[in-house]
Each structure stands twice: as structure tokens, then as C-alpha cells.
Coordinates of C-alpha atoms (C1' of nucleotides) in Angstrom, one line a residue:
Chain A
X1 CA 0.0 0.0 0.0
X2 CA 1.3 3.5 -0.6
X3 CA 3.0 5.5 2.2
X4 CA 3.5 9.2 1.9
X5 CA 5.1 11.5 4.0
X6 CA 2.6 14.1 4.4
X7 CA 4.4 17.4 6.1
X8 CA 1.4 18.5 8.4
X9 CA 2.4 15.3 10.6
X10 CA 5.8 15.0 9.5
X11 CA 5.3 11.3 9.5
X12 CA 4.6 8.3 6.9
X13 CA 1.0 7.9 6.5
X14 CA -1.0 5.2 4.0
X15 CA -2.6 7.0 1.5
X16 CA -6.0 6.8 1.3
X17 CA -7.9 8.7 -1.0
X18 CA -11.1 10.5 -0.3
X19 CA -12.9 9.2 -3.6
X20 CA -10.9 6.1 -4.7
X21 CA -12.4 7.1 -8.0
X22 CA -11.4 10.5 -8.1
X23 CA -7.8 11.4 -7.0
X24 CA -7.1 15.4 -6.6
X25 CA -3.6 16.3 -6.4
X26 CA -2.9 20.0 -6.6
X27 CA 1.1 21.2 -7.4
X28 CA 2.1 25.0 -7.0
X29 CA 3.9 25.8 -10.4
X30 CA 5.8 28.2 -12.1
X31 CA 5.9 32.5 -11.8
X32 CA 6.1 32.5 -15.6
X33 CA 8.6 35.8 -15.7
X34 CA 12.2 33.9 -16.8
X35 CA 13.3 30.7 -18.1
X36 CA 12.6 27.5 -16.0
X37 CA 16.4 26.3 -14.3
X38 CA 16.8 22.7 -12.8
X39 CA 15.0 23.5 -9.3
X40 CA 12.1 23.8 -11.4
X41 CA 13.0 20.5 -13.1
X42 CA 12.7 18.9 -10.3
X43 CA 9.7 20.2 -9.2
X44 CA 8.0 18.8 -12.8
X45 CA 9.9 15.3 -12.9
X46 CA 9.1 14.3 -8.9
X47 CA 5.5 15.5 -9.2
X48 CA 5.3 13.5 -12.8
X49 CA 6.5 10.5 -11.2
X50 CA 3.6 10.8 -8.3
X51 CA 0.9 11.4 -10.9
X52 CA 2.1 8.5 -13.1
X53 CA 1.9 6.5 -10.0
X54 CA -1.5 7.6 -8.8
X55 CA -2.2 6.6 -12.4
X56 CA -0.4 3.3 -12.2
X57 CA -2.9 2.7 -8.5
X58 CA -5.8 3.7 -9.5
X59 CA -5.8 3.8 -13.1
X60 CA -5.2 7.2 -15.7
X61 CA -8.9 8.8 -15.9
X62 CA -9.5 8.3 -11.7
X63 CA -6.4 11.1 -11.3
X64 CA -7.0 14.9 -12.1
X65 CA -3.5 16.6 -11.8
X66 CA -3.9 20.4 -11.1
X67 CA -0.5 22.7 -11.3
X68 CA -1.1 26.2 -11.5
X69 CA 0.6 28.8 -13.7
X70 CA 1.1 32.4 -11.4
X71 CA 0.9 34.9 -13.7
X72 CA 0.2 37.9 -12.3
X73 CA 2.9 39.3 -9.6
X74 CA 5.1 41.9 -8.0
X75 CA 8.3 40.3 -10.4
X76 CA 6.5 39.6 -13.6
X77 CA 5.3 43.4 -13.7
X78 CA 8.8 44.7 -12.9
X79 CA 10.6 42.3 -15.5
X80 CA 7.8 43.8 -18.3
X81 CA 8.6 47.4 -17.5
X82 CA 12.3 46.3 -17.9
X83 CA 11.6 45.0 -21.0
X84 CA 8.8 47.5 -22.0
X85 CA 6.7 45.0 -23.2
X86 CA 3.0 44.2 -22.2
X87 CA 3.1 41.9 -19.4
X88 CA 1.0 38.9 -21.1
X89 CA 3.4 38.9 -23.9
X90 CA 6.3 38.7 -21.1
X91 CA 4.1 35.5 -19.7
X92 CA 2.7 33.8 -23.0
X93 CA 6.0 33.7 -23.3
X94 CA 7.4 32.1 -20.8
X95 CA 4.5 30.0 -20.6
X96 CA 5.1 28.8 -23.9
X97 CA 8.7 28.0 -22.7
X98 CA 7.7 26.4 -19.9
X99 CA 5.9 23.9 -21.9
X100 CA 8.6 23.3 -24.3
X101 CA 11.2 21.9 -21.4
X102 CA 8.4 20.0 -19.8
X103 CA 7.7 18.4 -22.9
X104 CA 11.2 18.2 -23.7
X105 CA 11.9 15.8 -20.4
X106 CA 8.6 13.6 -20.8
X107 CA 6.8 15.4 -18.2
X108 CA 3.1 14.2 -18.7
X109 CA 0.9 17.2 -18.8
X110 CA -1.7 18.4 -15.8
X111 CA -5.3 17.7 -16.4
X112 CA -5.5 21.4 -15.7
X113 CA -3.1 24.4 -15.6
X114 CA -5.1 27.4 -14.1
X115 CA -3.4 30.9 -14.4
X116 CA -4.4 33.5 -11.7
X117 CA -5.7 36.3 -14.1
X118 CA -7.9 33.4 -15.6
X119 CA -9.6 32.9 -12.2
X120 CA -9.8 37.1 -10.9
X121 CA -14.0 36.2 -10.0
X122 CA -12.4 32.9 -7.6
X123 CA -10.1 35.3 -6.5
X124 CA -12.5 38.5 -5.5
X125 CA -15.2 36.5 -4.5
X126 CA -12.5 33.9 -1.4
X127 CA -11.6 37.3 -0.7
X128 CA -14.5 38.9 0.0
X129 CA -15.7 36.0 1.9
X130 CA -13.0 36.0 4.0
X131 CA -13.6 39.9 4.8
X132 CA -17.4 39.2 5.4
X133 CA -16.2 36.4 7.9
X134 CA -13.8 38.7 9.7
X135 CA -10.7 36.7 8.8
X136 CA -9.3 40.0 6.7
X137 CA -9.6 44.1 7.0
X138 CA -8.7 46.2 5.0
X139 CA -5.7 48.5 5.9
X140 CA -5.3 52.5 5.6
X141 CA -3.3 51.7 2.1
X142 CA -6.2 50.1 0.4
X143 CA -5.1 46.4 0.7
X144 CA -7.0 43.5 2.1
X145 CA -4.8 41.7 4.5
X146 CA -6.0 38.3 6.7
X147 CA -5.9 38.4 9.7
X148 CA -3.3 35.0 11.5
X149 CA -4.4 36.2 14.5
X150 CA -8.1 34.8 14.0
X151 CA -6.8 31.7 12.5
X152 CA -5.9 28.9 16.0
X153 CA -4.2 26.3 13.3
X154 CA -1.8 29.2 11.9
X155 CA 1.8 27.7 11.7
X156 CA 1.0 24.1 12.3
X157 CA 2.1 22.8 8.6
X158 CA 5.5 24.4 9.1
X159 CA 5.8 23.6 13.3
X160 CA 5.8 27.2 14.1
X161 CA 4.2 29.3 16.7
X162 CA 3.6 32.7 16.2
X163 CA 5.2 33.9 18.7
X164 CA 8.1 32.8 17.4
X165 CA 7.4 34.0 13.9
X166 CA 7.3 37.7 15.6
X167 CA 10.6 36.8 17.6
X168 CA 12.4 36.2 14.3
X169 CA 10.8 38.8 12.5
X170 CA 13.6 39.9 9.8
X171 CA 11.5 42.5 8.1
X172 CA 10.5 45.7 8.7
X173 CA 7.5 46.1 9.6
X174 CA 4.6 47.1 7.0
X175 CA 3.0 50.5 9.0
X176 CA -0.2 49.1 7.6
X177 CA -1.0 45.5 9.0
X178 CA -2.2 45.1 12.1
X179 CA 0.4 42.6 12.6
X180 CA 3.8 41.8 10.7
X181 CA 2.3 38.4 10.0
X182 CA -0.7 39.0 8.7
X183 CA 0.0 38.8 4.4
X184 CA -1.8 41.1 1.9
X185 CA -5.1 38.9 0.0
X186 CA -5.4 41.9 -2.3
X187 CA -3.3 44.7 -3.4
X188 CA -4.5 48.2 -4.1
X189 CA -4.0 49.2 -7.8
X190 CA -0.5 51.9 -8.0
X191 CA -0.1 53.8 -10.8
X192 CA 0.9 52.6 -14.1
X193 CA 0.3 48.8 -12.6
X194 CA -2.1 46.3 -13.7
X195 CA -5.5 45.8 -12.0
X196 CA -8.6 44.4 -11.8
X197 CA -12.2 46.2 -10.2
X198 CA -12.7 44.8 -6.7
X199 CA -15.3 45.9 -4.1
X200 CA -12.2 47.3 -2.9
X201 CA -11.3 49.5 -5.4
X202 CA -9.1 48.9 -8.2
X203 CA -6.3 46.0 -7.6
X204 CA -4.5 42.5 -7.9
X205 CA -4.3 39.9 -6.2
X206 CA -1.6 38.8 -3.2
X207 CA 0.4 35.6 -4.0
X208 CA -1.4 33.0 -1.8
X209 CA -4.8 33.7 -2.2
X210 CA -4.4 32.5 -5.9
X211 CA -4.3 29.0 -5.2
X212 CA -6.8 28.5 -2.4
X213 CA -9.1 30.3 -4.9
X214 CA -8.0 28.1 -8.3
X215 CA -7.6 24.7 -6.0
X216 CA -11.0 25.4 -4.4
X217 CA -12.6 26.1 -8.4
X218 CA -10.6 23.4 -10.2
X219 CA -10.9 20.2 -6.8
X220 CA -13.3 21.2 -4.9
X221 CA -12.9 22.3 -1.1
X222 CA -11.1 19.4 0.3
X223 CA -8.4 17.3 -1.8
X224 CA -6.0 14.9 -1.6
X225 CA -2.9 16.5 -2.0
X226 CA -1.0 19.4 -2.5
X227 CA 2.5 19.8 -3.3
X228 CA 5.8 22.2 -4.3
X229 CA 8.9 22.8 -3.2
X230 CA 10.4 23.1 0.1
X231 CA 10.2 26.6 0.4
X232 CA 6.8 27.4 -0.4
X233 CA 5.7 25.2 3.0
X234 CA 6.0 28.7 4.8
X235 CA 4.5 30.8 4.3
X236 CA 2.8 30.3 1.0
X237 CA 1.2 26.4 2.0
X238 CA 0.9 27.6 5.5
X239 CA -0.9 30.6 4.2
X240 CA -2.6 28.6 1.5
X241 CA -4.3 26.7 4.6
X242 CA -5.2 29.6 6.9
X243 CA -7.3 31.5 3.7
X244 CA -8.8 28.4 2.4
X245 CA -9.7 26.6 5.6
X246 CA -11.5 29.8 7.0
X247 CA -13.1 30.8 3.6
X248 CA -14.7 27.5 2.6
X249 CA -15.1 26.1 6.5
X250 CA -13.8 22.7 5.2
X251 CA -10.5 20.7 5.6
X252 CA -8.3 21.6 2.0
X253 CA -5.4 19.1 1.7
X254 CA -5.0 16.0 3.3
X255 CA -1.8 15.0 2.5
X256 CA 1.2 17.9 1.7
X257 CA 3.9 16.7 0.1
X258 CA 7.4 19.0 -0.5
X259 CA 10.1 18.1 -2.4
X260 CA 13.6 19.1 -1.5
X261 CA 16.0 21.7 -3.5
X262 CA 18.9 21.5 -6.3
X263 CA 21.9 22.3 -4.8
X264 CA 24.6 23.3 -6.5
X265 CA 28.3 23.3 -4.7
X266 CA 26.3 22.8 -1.5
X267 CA 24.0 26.2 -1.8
X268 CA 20.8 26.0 -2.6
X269 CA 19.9 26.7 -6.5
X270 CA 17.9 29.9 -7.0
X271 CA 16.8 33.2 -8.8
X272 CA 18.8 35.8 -5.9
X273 CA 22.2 33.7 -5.7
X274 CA 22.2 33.4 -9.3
X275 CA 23.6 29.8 -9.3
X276 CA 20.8 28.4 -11.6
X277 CA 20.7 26.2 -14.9
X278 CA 18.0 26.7 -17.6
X279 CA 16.8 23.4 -18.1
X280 CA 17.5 24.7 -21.8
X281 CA 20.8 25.3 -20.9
X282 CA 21.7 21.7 -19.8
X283 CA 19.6 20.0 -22.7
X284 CA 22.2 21.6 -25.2
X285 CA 24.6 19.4 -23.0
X286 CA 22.4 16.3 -22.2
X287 CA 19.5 14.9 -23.3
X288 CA 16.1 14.8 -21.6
X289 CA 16.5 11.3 -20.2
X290 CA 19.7 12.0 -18.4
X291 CA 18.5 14.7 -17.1
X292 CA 15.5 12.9 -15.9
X293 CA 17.3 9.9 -14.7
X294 CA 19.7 12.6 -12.7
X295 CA 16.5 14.3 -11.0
X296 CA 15.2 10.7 -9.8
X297 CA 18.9 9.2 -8.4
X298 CA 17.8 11.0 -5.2
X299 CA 14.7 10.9 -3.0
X300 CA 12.6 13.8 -3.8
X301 CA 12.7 15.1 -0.1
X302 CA 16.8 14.9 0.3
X303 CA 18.6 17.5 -1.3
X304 CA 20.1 16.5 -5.0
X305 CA 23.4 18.3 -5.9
X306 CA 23.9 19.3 -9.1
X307 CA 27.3 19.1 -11.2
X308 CA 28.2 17.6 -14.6
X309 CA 30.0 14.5 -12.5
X310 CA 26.5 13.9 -11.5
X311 CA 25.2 14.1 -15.2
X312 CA 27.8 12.0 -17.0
X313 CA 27.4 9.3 -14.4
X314 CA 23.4 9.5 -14.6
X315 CA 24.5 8.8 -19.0
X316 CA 26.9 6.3 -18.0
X317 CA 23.9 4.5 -16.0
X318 CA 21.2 4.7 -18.8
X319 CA 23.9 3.6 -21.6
X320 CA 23.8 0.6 -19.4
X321 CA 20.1 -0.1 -19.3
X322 CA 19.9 0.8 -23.3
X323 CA 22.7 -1.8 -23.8
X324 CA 21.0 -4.5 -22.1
X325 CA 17.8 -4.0 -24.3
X326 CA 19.9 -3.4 -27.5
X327 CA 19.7 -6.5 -29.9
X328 CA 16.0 -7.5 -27.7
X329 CA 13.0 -8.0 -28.7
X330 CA 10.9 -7.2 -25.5
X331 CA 8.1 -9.9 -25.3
X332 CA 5.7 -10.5 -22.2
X333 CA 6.8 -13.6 -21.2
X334 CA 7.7 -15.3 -17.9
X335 CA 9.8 -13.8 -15.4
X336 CA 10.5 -13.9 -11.9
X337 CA 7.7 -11.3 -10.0
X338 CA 10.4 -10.7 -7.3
X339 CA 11.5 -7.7 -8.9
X340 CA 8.4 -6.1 -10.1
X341 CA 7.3 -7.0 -6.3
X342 CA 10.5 -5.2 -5.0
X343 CA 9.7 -2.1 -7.4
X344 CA 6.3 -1.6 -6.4
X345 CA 7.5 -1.7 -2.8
X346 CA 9.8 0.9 -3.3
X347 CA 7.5 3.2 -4.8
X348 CA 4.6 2.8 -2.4
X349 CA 7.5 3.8 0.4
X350 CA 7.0 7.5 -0.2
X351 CA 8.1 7.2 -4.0
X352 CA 11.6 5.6 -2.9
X353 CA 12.9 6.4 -7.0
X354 CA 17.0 5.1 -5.9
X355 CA 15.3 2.1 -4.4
X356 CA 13.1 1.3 -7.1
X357 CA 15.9 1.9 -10.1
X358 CA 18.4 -1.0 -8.3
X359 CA 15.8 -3.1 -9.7
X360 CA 15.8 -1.7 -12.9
X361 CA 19.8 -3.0 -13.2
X362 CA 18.9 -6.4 -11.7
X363 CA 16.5 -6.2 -14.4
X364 CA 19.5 -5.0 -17.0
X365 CA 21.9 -8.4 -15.9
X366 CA 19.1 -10.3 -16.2
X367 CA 18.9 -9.8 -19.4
X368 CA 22.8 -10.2 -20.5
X369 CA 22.7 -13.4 -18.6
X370 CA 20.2 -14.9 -20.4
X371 CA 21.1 -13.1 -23.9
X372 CA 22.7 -15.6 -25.3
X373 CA 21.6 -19.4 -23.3
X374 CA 17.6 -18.2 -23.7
X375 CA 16.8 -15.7 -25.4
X376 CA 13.2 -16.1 -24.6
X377 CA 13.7 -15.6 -21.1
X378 CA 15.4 -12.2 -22.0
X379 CA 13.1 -11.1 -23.9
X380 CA 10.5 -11.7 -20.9
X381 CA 12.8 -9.8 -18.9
X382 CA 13.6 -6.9 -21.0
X383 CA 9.6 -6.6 -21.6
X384 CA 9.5 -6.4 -17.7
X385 CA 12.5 -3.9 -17.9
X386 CA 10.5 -1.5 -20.0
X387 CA 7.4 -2.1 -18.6
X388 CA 8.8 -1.1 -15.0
X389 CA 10.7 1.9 -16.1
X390 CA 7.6 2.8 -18.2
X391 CA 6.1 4.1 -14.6
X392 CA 9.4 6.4 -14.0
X393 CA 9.2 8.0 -17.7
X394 CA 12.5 6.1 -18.5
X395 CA 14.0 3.8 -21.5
X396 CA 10.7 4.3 -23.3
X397 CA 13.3 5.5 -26.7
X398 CA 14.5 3.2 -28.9
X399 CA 17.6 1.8 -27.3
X400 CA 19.4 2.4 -30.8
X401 CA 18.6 6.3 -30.5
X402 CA 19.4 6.5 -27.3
X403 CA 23.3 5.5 -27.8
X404 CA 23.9 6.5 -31.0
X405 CA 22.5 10.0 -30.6
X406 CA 20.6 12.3 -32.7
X407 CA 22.1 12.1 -36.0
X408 CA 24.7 14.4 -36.5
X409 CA 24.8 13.7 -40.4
X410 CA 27.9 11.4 -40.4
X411 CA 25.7 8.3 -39.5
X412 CA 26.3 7.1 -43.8
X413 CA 30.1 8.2 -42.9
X414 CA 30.1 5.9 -40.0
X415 CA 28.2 2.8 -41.8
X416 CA 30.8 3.1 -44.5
X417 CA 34.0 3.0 -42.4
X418 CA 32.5 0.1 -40.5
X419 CA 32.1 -2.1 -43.6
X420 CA 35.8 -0.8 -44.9
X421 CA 37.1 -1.8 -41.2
X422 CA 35.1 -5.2 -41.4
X423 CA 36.6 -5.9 -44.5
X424 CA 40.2 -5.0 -43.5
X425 CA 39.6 -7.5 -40.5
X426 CA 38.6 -10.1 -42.9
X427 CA 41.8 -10.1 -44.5
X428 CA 43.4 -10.0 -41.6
X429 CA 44.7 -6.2 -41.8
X430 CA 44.9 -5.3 -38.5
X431 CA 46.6 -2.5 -38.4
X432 CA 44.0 -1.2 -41.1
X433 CA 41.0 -2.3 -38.8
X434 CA 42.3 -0.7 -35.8
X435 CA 43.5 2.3 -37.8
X436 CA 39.8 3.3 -38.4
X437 CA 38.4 2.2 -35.5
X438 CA 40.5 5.1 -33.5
X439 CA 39.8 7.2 -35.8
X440 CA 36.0 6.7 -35.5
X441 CA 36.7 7.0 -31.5
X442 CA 38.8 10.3 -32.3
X443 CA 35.2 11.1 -33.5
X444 CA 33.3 10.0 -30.3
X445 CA 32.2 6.8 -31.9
X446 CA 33.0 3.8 -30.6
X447 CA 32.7 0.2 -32.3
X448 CA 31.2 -2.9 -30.3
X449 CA 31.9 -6.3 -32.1
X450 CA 29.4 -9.0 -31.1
X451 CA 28.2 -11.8 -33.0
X452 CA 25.6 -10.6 -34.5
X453 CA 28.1 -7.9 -36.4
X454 CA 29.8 -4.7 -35.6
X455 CA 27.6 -1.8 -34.2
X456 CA 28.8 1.5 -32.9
X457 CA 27.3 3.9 -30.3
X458 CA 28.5 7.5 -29.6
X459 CA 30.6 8.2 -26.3
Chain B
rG13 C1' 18.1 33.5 17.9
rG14 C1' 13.6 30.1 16.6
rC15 C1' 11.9 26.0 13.7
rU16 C1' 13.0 21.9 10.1
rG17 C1' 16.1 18.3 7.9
rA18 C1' 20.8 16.0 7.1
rG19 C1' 25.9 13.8 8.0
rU20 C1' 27.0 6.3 4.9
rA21 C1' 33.0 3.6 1.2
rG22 C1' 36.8 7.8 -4.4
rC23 C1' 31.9 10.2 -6.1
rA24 C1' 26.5 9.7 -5.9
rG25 C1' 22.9 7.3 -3.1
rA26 C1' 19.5 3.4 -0.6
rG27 C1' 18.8 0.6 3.7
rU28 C1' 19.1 -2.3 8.2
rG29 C1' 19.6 -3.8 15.7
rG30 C1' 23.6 -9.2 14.3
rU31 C1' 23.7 -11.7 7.2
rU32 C1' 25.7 -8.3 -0.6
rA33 C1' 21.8 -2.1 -1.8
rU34 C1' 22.5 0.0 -6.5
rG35 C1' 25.0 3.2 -10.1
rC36 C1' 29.6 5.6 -11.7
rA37 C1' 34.9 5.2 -11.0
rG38 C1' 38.9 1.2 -9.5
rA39 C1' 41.3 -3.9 -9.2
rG40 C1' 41.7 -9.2 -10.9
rG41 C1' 39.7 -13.0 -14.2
rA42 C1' 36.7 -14.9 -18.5
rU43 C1' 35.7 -13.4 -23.5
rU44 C1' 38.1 -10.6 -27.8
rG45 C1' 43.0 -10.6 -33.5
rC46 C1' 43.3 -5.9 -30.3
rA47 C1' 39.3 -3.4 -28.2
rA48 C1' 34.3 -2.2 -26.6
rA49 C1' 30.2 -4.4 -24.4
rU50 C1' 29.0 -8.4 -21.4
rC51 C1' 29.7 -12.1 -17.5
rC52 C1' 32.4 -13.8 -12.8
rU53 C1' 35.2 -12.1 -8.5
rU54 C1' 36.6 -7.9 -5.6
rG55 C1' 35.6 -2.8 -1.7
rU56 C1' 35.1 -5.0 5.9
rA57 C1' 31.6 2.7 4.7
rC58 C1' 28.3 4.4 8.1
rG59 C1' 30.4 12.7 11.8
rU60 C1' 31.8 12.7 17.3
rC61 C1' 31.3 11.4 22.6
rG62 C1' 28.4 8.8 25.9
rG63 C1' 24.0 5.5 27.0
rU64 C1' 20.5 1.2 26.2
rU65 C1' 21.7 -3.9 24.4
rC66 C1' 24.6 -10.3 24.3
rG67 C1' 25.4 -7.1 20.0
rA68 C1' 24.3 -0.4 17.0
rU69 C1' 25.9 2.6 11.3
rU70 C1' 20.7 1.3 12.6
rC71 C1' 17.4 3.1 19.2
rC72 C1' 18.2 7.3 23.1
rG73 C1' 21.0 11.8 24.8
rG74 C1' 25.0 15.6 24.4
rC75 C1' 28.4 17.7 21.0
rC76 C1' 30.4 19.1 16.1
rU77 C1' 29.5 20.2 11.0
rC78 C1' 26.2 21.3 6.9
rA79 C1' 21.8 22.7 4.4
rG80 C1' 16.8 24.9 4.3
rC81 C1' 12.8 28.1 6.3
rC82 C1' 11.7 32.5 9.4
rU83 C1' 11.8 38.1 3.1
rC84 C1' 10.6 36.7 -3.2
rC85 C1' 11.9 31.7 -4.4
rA86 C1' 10.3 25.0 -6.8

RNA sequence: GGCUGAGUAGCAGAGUGGUUAUGCAGAGGAUUGCAAAUCCUUGUACGUCGGUUCGAUUCCGGCCUCAGCCUCCA
């Protein structure tokens, strides 16, 4: 049975659904102003793996996947006044980009991908609720803020009292909240900005109160789970919880689930230190698989380091699983059910990805034991193979593809040399043969004899 | 300062109260014209100091170190 670690109890808990037939996870996405970098990678690739799991359980049309798109914000308006451009040609943009590198790394698309100025009714109307409820006022500026004083539960997703919040208060204080704590629900309209009419006047909306609304409007009051990155558990979840909760009177999540941050030289990967890598950057450099494979060699709550040590040993391991299906014919057959047994069990322990891909190289020797002696059993394996890593988005390409690369035009070159090498090693010229084969590996190609003929792959 | 989490062999990264994770890199052997790939063999690692225990890397406590959150952030 699945186990997740859900944050609100900071404990392993058995998942059980609220409607077996009608699973609804929410995920916080992008702030479509820049390029997505690895972090966000992340954040696709471990939520992908959960959805395609849920899937797996319960079966594809029982899951609705919801992962919002913030478009509307405090950066996103400065970055289009930098750029002097309208600021939903600044986001169609980026949204657009957004969508290439997730489809670029095999990231299954959401069900649903609200975007806050899609949703400004949801938005106005959780607001106003909350105000007619007395959970928010309305300040001397103009903005709505809520009120954590008149929410008991406030801080218990991220352990924290508020006292203790006010202790370590690094800000200064906002002359126009009652309280440091209390965060803005909607923002009064300054000159020159974009806004929206509100009972309140002209204005925009505060970050959180975006995805109570579009959570509420898209799954309903209360879901099953919620998820992002470590660093939106406070305050944006925490906040998430206090509007939602006191707005719609009902539970919201059940189960949160955070996933831990891209490091890179031991510092955590973001926007201010400037440390980050466009996931278009890195797929000049690698493609989409490694990339994936690289995301899922760590648990999606520990901290994953990034460095290209880590990325040629993540190709290093796939070229391995692609070698064992090379020169198979995957065909469902009989195989040993330890191993799908094993990888099931890792999964349903809180998505244990490391645990699970051991099997998939148990899997891999399986296969090169029995190449040869029966290949009918291999071919049973190397269907189970596929079929496994099927559920982790992996060595679903044509094993051929995968190691010889994208063509880079020389692939008639190569087939030619091959045949001249061949026929040099026929009649015995060896220093002919080997004289091509380095130069081919001068080239990055490197030649495998077997015996069933010469074939190359690109290093 | 408060609150989280983490410290495992060269690197990465699981896991367990006493018995092989796994991958990459390395060593030896088989195979190969030579290679590559593959197969076989191979690594006595668990921050530190105490405690519990017949026995702890695994449980408990102190300490040290690191990261994250407390401000926008996946």
C-alpha cells in the first residue's frame, strides 16, 4: 500500500484517497517571468513520477493533476517594465517555454493548468468572503490583509508558533497590518500597474490567495494533495491553509507533500544567488533522459546536488540499461515477480525512485545473462524492464537512439567505415582495422563487435 | 536566535539492531586478433562522545558540521 510522507504530521501515513475514484492532487507551479532552471526541473519530474503512480494505482482517468501557472505578480510586472513589453506577452511567453522543457523531459501534462488572471472572480469572491467572515480588514493603504491572528491552526504545517514567527521577524514592519504576519489577500492598484475592479477598489491579487481560490474552483474544497517545493511550506502552503480553511469552513489538503531543493556546490539553487541552470541550458549538453534519470537518483525530499560528475554518471547508468535492451525484442513472457514485487514496494515507500531503479539494473543483468543461453527468457525480462521503467518516464526510446544520438549527419560516414574496417579484419589487416576504429573513436564513436556484427554507439 | 532536515565507502545514493543495496569510477579473471560491451570475482563505509543492548551505522541523549525556512523563491 502507498505511504506518503505528508508534512502536516511530518510522518509516513498510508494514502488513502477521499474518492478512490477521483484522485485530486494540486502542485504549486511556475511564476512564468524567466526561463525555468533545474530547481524547477525537479519540481515537474518528482510531481510527474507521483501522478504517473496515482495513475499506475488507480488507473489514468481516476487522477486529475492540477499545477497552476502564477501569472500575475510583484516580479513579472517589474521584468515587463524592464523589457517595455505588455506583461502577457512577457508571460505567454514564458509560458510557452515552460511547456517546451516540460515536454522536452517527458513530463506528462496536468489535467489542468489554471493561471491567476484566468480565475480574478475565484479570486475576489475567497476574498471577499474572507472579509465578510472577519478573517481580513482592510488596511489605511487600500489592501486587504487576513488576519493569523483569528486563524488557532496558523503555523501548524510548518511547526511554528507565532510567537516565534514575531521573535524572528527579519523585516521591517509594514506600518499598515495590524500585525507583521498578517499577508496582503489583495493589493491596491498603484499607478501605471495592472488591476482588476474589486469591491475594494481597483487591484491584484496577493500571491497565496491564488491557489486557495484556483484549488478550491478546479478540486473542490477538500483534496487529496498538495504539493511544491520546500520553500513554499512557509508561508505560502501555510498561508494557502489559513485562507482556504477559514473561507470555505472545510479541511483543503490531506496529505502535503514537498520536495527538497537542487543544490549546487552545496548552496541552494535559486533566482537571488544566481547559481541556476536553464533546463534549456543543460539540454544543449544532455538529453532529456539524463536529465531525468539525474532528477530521480535521489529521493525527492533529500537534497540532490547538481554538477556535470552527476550528469555523465546519470548517462553512463542509462547507456547501461539501453545496452541490455539493444539487440532484444521485448516480449511478455515469464519472469521472476520478485523484482516487479521489489519495485512496487519501493514506490509505495513515499516514491523511494533510488530504491526502485536497483531493480531496474537487476533487471539489465538479467537480461545479458540470459542473452545468449535463452533468449526467450530475455526477452520476458527486457519486456518487464520497460514495462517497470515505463512508470518512471524512462528507457521508453528506442535503445538504438538513445546510444547513437541524434544524427549528426555522419551516421552514412560511419556505416561506410564500419564495412571498410570489417573488410580490412577479414583479410586479416589489422593494423587497417584498428586504424579506423581510433579514428572513429577520435570522433566519439565507438565500435562494439558481437556476434551478431559490428555496431557503434557515440561516447 | 527560533523551527525543520541531514551527516554512509573515491563520487553519488539506498537501507538495516547481528547476514551483498545499487550506479559511476577502481582492481583481478573470462571473453576478444586488439578493443568495446557483457559475464564472474573484488571494496570490511556508516560525523563525534556517551547511554541502552549479548550485539548499533541502525534506538536514546549531548556535541560538532552542513543545508533549508523564518523576506521573493520549486
Amino acid at each position: 500500500m502507498l505511504q506518503i510522507y505528508n508534512t502536516l504530521t511530518r510522518q509516513k501515513a498510508p494514502f488513502v484517497p477521499l474518492n478512490p475514484q477521483q484522485i485530486r492532487m494540486y502542485v504549486c507551479g511556475m511564476t512564468v517571468y524567466d526561463y525555468c532552471h533545474i530547481g524547477h526541473a525537479r519540481v515537474m519530474v518528482v510531481f510527474d513520477i507521483v501522478y504517473r503512480y496515482l495513475c499506475q494505482l488507480y488507473g489514468k482517468d481516476k487522477v486529475t493533476y492540477v499545477r497552476n501557472i502564477t501569472d500575475i505578480d510583484d516580479k513579472i510586472i517589474k521584468r515587463a517594465n524592464d523589457n517595455h513589453e505588455p506583461m502577457d506577452t512577457l508571460t505567454e511567453r514564458f509560458i510557452a517555454a515552460m511547456h517546451e522543457d516540460s515536454q522536452a523531459l517527458g513530463i506528462l501534462s496536468p489535467n489542468q493548468e489554471p493561471r491567476a488572471t484566468r480565475y480574478m472572480d475565484e479570486i475576489i469572491a475567497m476574498t471577499a468572503e474572507l472579509e465578510h467572515k472577519g478573517f481580513a480588514y482592510r488596511a489605511a493603504n487600500g489592501d486587504v490583509y487576513y488576519d493569523v491572528s483569528r486563524f488557532a491552526p496558523y503555523g501548524k504545517l510548518s511547526g511554528r508558533q507565532l510567537d516565534e514567527l514575531r521573535a524572528g521577524e527579519r523585516v521591517a514592519v509594514d506600518e499598515a497590518k495590524d500585525d507583521p504576519l498578517d499577508f496582503v489577500l489583495w493589493k491596491a492598484a498603484k499607478p501605471g500597474e495592472p488591476s482588476w475592479d474589486s469591491p475594494w477598489g481597483p487591484g491584484r491579487p496577493g500571491w497565496h490567495i491564488e491557489c486557495s481560490a484556483m484549488s478550491t474552483q478546479c478540486l473542490g474544497t477538500h483534496f487529496d494533495i498538495h504539493g511544491g517545493g520546500m520553500d513554499l511550506q512557509f508561508p505560502h502552503h501555510e498561508n494557502e491553509i489559513a485562507q482556504s480553511c477559514a473561507a470555505t469552513d472545510a479541511p483543503f489538503a490531506n496529505v502535503w507533500m514537498h520536495n527538497g531543493f537542487v543544490r549546487v556546490d552545496n548552496e541552494k539553487m535559486s533566482k537571488s544567488l544566481g547559481n541556476f541552470f536553464t533546463i534549456r541550458d543543460v539540454l544543449k549538453r544532455y538529453v532529456p533522459e539524463v536529465v531525468r534519470y539525474f532528477i530521480l537518483t535521489s529521493h525527492y525530499r533529500s537534497p540532490l546536488n547538481y554538477s556535470d560528475q552527476q550528469l555523465d554518471s546519470a548517462r553512463a547508468a542509462l547507456t547501461t540499461l539501453y545496452t541490455a535492451l539493444r539487440e532484444v525484442t521485448p516480449a511478455a513472457g515469464a519472469v521472476d515477480a520478485v523484482y516487479r514485487t521489489r519495485f512496487l514496494a519501493a514506490l509505495d515507500d513515499d516514491f523511494a525512485t533510488p530504491e526502485a531503479m536497483s531493480v531496474l539494473f537487476d533487471l539489465a543483468h538479467l537480461i545479458n545473462r540470459h542473452r545468449q543461453t535463452d533468449p526467450v527468457t530475455a526477452s520476458a525480462y527486457a519486456f518487464e524492464l520497460k514495462s517497470l521503467a515505463d512508470i518512471l518516464g524512462l528507457l521508453q526510446t528506442d535503445p538504438i537512439s538513445f546510444l547513437q544520438g541524434a544524427s549528426q549527419g555522419d551516421d552514412v560516414a560511419i556505416t561506410a567505415l564500419i564495412a571498410q574496417r570489417n573488410a580490412a579484419r577479414k583479410a586479416k589487416d589489422f593494423a587497417e582495422s584498428d586504424r579506423i576504429r581510433d579514428a572513429l573513436l577520435a570522433k566519439g564513436v565507438v565500435l562494439e563487435d558481437g556476434p551478431g556484427g559490428t555496431t557503434w554507439r557515440r561516447n
